[in-house]
Tab-separated table of C-alpha atoms and ligand atoms in Angstrom:
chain	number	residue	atom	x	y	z
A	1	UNK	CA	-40.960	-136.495	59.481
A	2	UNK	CA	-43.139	-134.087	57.524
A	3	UNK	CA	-41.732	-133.479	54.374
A	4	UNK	CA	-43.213	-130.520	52.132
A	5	UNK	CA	-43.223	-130.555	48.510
A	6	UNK	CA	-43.571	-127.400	45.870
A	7	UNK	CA	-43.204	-127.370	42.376
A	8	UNK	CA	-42.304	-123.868	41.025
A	9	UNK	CA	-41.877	-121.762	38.209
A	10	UNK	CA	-42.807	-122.601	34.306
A	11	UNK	CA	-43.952	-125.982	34.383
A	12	UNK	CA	-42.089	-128.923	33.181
A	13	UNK	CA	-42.692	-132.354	31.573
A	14	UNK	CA	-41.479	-134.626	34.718
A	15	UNK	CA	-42.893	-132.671	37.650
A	16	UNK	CA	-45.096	-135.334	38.470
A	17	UNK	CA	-42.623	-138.240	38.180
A	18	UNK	CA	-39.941	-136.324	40.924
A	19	UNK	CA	-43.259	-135.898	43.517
A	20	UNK	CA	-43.838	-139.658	42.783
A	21	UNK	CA	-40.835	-140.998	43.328
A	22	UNK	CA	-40.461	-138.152	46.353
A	23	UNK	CA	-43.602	-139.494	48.110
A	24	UNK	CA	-42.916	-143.204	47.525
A	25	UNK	CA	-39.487	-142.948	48.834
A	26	UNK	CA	-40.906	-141.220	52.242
A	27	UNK	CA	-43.636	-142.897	52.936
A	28	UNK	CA	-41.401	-146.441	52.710
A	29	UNK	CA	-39.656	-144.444	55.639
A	30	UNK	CA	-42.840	-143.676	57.356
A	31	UNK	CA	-42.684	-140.123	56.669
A	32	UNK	CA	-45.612	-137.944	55.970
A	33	UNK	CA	-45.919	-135.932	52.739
A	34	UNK	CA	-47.459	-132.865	51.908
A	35	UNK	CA	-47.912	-131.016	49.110
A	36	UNK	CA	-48.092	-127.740	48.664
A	37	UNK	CA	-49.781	-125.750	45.874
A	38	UNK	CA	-48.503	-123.380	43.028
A	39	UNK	CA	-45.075	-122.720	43.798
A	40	UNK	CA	-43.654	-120.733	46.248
A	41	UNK	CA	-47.320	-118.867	46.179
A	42	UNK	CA	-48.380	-121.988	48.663
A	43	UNK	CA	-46.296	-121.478	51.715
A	44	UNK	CA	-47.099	-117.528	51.471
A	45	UNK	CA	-50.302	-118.348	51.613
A	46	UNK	CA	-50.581	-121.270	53.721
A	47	UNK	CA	-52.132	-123.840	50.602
A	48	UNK	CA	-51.497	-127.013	50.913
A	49	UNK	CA	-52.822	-130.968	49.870
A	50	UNK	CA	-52.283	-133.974	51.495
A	51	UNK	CA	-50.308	-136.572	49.587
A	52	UNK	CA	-50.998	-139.847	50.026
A	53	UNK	CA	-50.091	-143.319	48.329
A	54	UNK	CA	-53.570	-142.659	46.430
A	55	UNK	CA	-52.666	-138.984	44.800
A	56	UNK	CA	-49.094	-140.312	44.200
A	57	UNK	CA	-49.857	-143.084	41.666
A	58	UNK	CA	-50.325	-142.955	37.888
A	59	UNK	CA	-48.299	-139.535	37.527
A	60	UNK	CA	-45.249	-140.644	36.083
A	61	UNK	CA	-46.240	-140.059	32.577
A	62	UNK	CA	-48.369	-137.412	33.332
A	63	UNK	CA	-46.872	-133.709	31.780
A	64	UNK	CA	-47.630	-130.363	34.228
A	65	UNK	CA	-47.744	-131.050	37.826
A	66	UNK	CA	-50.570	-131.853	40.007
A	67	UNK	CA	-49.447	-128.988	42.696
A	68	UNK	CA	-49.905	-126.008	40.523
A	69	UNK	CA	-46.753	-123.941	40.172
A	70	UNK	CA	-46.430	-120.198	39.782
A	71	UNK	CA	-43.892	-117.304	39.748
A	72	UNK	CA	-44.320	-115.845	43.193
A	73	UNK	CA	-40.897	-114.709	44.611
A	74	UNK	CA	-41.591	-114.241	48.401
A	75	UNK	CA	-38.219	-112.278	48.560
A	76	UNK	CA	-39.771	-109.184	46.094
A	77	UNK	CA	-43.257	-109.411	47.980
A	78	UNK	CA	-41.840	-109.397	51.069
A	79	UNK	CA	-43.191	-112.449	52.674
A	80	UNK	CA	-40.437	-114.137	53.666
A	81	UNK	CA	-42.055	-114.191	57.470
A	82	UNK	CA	-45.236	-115.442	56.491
A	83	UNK	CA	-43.362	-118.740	54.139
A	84	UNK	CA	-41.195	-119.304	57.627
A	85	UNK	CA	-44.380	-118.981	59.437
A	86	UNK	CA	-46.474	-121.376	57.367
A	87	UNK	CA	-44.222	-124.019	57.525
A	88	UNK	CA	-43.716	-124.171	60.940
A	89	UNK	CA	-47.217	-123.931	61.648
A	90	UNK	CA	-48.158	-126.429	59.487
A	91	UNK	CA	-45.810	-128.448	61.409
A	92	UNK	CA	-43.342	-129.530	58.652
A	93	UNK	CA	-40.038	-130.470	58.955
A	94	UNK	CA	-38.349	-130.464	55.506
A	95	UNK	CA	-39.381	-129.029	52.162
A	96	UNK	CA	-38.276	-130.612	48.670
A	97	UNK	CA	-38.405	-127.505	45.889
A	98	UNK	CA	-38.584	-128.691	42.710
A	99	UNK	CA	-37.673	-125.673	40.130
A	100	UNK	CA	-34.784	-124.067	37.985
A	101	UNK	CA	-32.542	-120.642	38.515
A	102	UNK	CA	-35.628	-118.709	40.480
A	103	UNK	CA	-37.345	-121.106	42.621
A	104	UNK	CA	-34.045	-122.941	43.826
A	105	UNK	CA	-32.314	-119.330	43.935
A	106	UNK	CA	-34.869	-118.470	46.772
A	107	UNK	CA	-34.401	-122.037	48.148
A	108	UNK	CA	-30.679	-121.340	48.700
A	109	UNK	CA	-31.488	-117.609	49.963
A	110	UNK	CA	-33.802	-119.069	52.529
A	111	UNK	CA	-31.093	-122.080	53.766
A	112	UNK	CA	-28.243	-119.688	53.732
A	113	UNK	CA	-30.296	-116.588	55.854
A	114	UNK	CA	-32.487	-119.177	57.917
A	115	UNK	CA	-31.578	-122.475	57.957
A	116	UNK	CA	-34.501	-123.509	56.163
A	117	UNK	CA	-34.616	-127.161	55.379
A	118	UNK	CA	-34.615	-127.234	52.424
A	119	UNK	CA	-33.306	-129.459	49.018
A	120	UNK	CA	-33.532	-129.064	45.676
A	121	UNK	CA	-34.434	-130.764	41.992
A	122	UNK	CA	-33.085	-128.980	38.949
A	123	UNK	CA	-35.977	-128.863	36.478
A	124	UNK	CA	-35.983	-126.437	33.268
A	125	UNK	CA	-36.774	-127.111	29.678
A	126	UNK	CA	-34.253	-124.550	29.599
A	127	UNK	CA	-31.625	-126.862	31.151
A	128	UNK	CA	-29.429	-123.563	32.361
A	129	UNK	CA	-28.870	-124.565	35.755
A	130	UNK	CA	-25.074	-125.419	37.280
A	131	UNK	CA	-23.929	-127.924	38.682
A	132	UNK	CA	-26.039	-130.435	36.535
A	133	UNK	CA	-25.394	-132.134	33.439
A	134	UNK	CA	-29.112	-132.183	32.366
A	135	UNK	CA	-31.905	-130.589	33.842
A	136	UNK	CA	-35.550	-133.257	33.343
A	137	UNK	CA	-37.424	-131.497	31.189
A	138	UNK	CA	-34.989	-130.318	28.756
A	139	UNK	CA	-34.982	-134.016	26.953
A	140	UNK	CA	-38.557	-133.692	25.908
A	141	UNK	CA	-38.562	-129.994	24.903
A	142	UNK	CA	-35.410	-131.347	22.758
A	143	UNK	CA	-37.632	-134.156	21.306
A	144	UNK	CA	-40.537	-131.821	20.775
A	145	UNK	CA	-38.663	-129.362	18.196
A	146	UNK	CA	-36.403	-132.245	16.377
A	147	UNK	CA	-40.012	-133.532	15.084
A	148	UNK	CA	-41.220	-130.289	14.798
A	149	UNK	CA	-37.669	-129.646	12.643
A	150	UNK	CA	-38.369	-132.884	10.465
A	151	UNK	CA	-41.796	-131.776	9.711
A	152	UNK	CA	-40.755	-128.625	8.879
A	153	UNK	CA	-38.431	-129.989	6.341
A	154	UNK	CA	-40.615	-131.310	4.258
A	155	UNK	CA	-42.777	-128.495	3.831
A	156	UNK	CA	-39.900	-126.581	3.473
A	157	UNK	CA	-38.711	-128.591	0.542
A	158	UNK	CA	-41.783	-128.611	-1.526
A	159	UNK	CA	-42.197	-124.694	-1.510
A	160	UNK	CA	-38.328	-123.932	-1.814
A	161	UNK	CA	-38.588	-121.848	1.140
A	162	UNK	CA	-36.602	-120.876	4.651
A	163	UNK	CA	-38.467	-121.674	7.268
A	164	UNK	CA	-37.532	-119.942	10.855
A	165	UNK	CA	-38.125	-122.125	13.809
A	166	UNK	CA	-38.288	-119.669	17.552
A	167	UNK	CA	-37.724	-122.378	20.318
A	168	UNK	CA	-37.557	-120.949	23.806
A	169	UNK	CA	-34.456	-120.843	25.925
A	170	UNK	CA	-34.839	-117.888	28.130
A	171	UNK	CA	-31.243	-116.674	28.398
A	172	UNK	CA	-29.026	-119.672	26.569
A	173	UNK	CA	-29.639	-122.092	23.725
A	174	UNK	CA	-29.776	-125.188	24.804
A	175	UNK	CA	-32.877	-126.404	23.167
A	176	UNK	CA	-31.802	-124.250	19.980
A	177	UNK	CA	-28.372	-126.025	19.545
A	178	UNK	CA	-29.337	-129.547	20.769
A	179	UNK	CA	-32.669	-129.734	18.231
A	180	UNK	CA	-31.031	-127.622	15.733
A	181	UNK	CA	-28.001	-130.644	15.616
A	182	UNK	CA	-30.607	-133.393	16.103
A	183	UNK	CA	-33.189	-131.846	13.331
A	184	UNK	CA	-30.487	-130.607	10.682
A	185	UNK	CA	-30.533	-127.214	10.974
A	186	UNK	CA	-28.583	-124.990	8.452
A	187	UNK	CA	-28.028	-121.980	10.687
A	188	UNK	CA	-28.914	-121.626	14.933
A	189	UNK	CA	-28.687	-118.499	16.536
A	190	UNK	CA	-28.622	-118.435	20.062
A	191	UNK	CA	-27.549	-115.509	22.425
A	192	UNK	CA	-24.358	-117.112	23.862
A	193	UNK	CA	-22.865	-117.027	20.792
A	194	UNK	CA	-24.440	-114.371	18.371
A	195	UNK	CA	-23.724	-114.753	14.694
A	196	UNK	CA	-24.732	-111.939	13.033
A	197	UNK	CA	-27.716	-111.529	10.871
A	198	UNK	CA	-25.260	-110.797	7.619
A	199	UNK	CA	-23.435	-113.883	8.549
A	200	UNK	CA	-26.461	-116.486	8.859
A	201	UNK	CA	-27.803	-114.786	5.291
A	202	UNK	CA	-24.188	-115.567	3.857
A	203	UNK	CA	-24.512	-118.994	5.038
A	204	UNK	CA	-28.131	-119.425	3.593
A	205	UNK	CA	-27.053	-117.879	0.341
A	206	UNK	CA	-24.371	-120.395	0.179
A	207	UNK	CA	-26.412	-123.376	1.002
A	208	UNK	CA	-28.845	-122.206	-2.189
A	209	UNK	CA	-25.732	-121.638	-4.412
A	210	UNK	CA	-24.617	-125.305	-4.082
A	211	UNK	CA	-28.257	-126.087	-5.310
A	212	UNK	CA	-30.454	-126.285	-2.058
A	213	UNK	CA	-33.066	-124.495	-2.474
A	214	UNK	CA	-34.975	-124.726	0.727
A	215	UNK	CA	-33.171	-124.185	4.584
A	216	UNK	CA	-34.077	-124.048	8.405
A	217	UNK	CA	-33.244	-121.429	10.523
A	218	UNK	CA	-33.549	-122.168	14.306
A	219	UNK	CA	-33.541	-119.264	16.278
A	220	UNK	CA	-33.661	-118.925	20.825
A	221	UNK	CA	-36.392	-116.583	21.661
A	222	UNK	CA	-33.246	-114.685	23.671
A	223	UNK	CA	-31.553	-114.223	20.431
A	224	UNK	CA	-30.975	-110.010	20.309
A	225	UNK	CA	-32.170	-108.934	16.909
A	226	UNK	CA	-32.908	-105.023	16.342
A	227	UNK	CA	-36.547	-103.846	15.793
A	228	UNK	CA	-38.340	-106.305	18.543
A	229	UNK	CA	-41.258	-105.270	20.370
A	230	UNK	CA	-41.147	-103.105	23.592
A	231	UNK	CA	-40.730	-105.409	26.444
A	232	UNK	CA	-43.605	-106.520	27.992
A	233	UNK	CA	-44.210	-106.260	32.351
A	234	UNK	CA	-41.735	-108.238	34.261
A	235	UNK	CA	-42.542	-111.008	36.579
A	236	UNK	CA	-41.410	-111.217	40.290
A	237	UNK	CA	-38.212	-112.354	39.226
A	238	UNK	CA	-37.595	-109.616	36.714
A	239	UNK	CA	-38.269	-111.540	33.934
A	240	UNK	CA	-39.563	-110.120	30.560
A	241	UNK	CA	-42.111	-112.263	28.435
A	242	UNK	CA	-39.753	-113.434	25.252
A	243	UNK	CA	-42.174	-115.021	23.348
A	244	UNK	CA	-43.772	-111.590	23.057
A	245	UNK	CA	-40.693	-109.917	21.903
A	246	UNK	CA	-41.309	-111.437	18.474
A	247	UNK	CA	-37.763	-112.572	17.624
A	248	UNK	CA	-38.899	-115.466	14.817
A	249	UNK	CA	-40.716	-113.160	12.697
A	250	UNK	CA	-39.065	-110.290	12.812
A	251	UNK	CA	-35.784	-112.533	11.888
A	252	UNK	CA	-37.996	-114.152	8.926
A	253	UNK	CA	-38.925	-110.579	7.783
A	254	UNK	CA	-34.804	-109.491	7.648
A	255	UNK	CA	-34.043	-112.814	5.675
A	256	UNK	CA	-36.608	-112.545	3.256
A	257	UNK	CA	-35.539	-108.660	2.444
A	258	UNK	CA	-31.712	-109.485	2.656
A	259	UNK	CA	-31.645	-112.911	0.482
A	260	UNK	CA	-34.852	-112.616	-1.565
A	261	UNK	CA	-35.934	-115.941	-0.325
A	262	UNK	CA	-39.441	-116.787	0.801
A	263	UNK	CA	-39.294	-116.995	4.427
A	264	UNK	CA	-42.263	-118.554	7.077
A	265	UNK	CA	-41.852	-118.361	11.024
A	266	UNK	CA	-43.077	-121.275	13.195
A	267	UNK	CA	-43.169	-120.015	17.081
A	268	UNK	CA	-43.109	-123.207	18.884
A	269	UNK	CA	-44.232	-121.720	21.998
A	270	UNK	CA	-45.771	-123.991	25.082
A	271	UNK	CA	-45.901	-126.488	22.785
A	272	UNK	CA	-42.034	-127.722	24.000
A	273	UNK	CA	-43.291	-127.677	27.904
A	274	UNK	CA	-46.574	-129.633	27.563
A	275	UNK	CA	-47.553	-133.493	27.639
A	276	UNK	CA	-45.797	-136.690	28.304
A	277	UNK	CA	-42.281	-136.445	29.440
A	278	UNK	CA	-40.293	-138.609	27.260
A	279	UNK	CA	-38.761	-141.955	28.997
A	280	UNK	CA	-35.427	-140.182	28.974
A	281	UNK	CA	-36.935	-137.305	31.322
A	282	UNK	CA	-39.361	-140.036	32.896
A	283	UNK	CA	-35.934	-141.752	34.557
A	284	UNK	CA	-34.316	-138.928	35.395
A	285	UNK	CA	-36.969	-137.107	37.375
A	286	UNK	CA	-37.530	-140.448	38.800
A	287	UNK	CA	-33.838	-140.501	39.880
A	288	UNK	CA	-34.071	-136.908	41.324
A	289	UNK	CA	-36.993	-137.852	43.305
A	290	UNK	CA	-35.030	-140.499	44.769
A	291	UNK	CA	-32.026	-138.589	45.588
A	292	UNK	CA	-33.809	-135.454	46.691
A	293	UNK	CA	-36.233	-138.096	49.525
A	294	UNK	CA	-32.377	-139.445	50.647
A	295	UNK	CA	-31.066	-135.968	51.340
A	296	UNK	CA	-33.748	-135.269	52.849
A	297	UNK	CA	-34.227	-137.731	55.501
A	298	UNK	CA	-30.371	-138.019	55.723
A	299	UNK	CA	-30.880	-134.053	57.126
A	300	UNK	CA	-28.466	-133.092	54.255
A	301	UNK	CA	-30.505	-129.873	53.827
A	302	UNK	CA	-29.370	-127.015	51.013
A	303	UNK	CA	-28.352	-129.431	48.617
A	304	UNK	CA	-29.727	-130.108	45.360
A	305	UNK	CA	-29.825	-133.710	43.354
A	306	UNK	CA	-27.926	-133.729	39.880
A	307	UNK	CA	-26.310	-135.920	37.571
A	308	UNK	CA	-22.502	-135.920	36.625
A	309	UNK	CA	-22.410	-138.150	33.914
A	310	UNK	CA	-24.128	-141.549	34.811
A	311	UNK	CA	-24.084	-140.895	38.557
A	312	UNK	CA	-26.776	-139.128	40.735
A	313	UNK	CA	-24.778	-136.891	43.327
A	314	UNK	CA	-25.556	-134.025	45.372
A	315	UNK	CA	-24.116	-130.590	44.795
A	316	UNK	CA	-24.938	-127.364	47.301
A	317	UNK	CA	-28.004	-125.507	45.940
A	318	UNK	CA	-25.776	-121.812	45.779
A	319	UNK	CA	-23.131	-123.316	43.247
A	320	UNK	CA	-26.304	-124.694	41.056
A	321	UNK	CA	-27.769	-121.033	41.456
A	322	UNK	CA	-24.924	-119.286	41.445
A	323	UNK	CA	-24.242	-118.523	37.705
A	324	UNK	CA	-26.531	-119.507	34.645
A	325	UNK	CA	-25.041	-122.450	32.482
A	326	UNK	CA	-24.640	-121.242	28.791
A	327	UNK	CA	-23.933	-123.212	25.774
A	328	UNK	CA	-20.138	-124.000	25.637
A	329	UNK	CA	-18.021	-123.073	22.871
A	330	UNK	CA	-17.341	-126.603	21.724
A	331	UNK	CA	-21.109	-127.599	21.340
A	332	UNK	CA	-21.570	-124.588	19.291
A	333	UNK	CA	-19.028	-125.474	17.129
A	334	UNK	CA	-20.409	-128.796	16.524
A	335	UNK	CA	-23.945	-127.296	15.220
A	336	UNK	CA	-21.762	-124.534	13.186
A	337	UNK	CA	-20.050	-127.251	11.188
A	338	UNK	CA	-23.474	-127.868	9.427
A	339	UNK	CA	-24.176	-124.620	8.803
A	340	UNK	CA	-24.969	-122.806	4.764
B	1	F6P	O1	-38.063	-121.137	32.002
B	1	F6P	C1	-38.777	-121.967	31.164
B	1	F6P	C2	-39.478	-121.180	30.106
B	1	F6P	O2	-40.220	-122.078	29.337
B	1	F6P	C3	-38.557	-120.322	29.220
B	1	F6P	O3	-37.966	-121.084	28.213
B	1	F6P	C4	-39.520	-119.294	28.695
B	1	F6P	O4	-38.862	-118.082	28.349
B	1	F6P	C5	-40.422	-119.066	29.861
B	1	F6P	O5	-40.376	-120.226	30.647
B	1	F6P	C6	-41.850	-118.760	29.475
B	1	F6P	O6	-42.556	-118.476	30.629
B	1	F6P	P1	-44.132	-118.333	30.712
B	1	F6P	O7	-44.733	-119.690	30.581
B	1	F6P	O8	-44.363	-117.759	32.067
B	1	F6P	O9	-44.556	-117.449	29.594
């Protein structure tokens, strides 16, 4: 077999480990594997690199991915024909799309109106995909804003200030809730649940009327605030640019006016999607890689790897795209005990 392998959308610490673990599980079949470049951008137009036991070593703690990934949605540029067309004439026989909500939501388009072979690995920092317990990815970005929480403590302390923390999230707040427990946050706002901006100054007042005079505030870029900036151009997917909206500072601005405290912003940015997956994310992508080689040469096409608790399963790549996976109740409730 020929087996294809893309890497799509925002990039993601563990991209390299899943093609690893992909390519070592097909060539101990026999099979070929080839990679192809910057998303779904590479079968539109016909890019693609060899991958051989050489270009598959020494990636698993390497963060980005050696393919290149990129936004392209061939279903909005209407070049559907020429993705169909490059992979048969590049002779392959299976693809393995590694991506979150868009790239996998094209995936399942393409099996469901052609038959494409194709399966799936759920990767997001964002870790808003169904049908999955954890996306990799979403364990580093975690990791990545619990130290930059603890650092910001301290500096917080010494100036008796609130300090706002904007983590990204696109449309849920995952990373907000899960750092915001993990670092000690004293309010999180997140779009699934939307405090309002009276009741996270109530709780801040609180916190500095039983004598703490310093708190963090961690906030998902998705968070609706009024006042942000004009959206900025949409992607192929009909995405806006959050980071640009400004949500962090213009929620430091309103705290500082409403309580009379000191406020700083801290955008976190790219900072959560870059470098060394942690071992955590490491394992898991590995796992995924696995699974994803398995479906594959088992001709269990349209699926997608994921993990239901402890176990590695496979779950059909329309219920993981169907519907985004926002931050449950429960889990909300568990950061909200902490809070003011
Ligand atoms: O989907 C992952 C993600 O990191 C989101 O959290 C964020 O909104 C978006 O990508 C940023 O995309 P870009 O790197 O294209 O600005």
């Amino acid at each position: 077999m020929k087996v294809g392998i893309l890497t799509g959308g925002g990039d993601c610490p563990g991209l390299n480990a899943v093609i690893r673990a992909v390519a070592r599980r097909c060539f101990e079949r026999g099979h070929e594997v080839v990679g192809i470049r910057a998303g779904w951008r590479g079968l539109v137009e016909a890019k693609f690199l060899p991958l051989g036991p050489r270009e598959t070593t020494g990636l698993l703690p390497r963060g980005g991915t050696i393919l290149g990934t990129s936004r392209t949605n061939p279903y909005t540029t209407d070049a559907v024909e020429a993705v169909l067309g490059n992979f048969e004439s590049e002779g392959l026989d299976a693809l393995v799309a590694v991506g979150g909500e868009d790239t996998l939501g094209v995936a399942a388009k393409l099996h469901a109106e052609h038959g494409f072979p194709v399966v799936g690995v759920p990767k997001t920092i964002d870790n808003d995909l169904s049908a999955t317990d954890y996306t990799f990815g979403f364990d580093t970005a975690v990791f990545i804003c619990t130290e930059a929480i603890d650092r910001l403590h301290t500096t917080a302390e010494s100036h008796n200030r609130v300090m706002v923390v904007e983590v990204m999230g696109r449309h849920t707040g995952w990373i907000a809730v899960m750092s915001g427990i993990a670092g000690g946050a004293d309010v999180i706002l997140i779009p699934e649940h939307p405090i309002s901006l009276d009741e996270a100054c109530a709780d801040i007042r609180h916190r500095h009327e039983r004598g703490k005079d310093f708190s963090i505030v961690v906030v998902s870029e998705g968070y609706e605030l009024e006042g942000l900036a004009d959206e900025s151009e949409l992607d192929e997917f009909g995405h806006v640019r959050l980071s640009e909206r400004g949500v962090g500072a213009r929620l430091a601005q309103e705290i500082e006016q409403r309580t009379g405290y000191e406020t700083r912003v801290t955008v976190l940015g790219h900072v959560q999607r870059g470098g060394s997956p942690t071992p955590r994310d490491r394992v898991l992508a590995t796992r995924y890689g696995l699974k994803a080689a398995d479906l594959v040469h088992e001709g269990r096409f349209g699926r997608m790897a994921a993990l239901q608790g402890d176990a590695i399963v496979d779950v059909s790549l329309e219920e993981a795209t169907a519907e985004l996976k926002t931050v449950p109740d429960d889990w909300y409730q568990v950061a909200r005990a902490f809070f003011g």
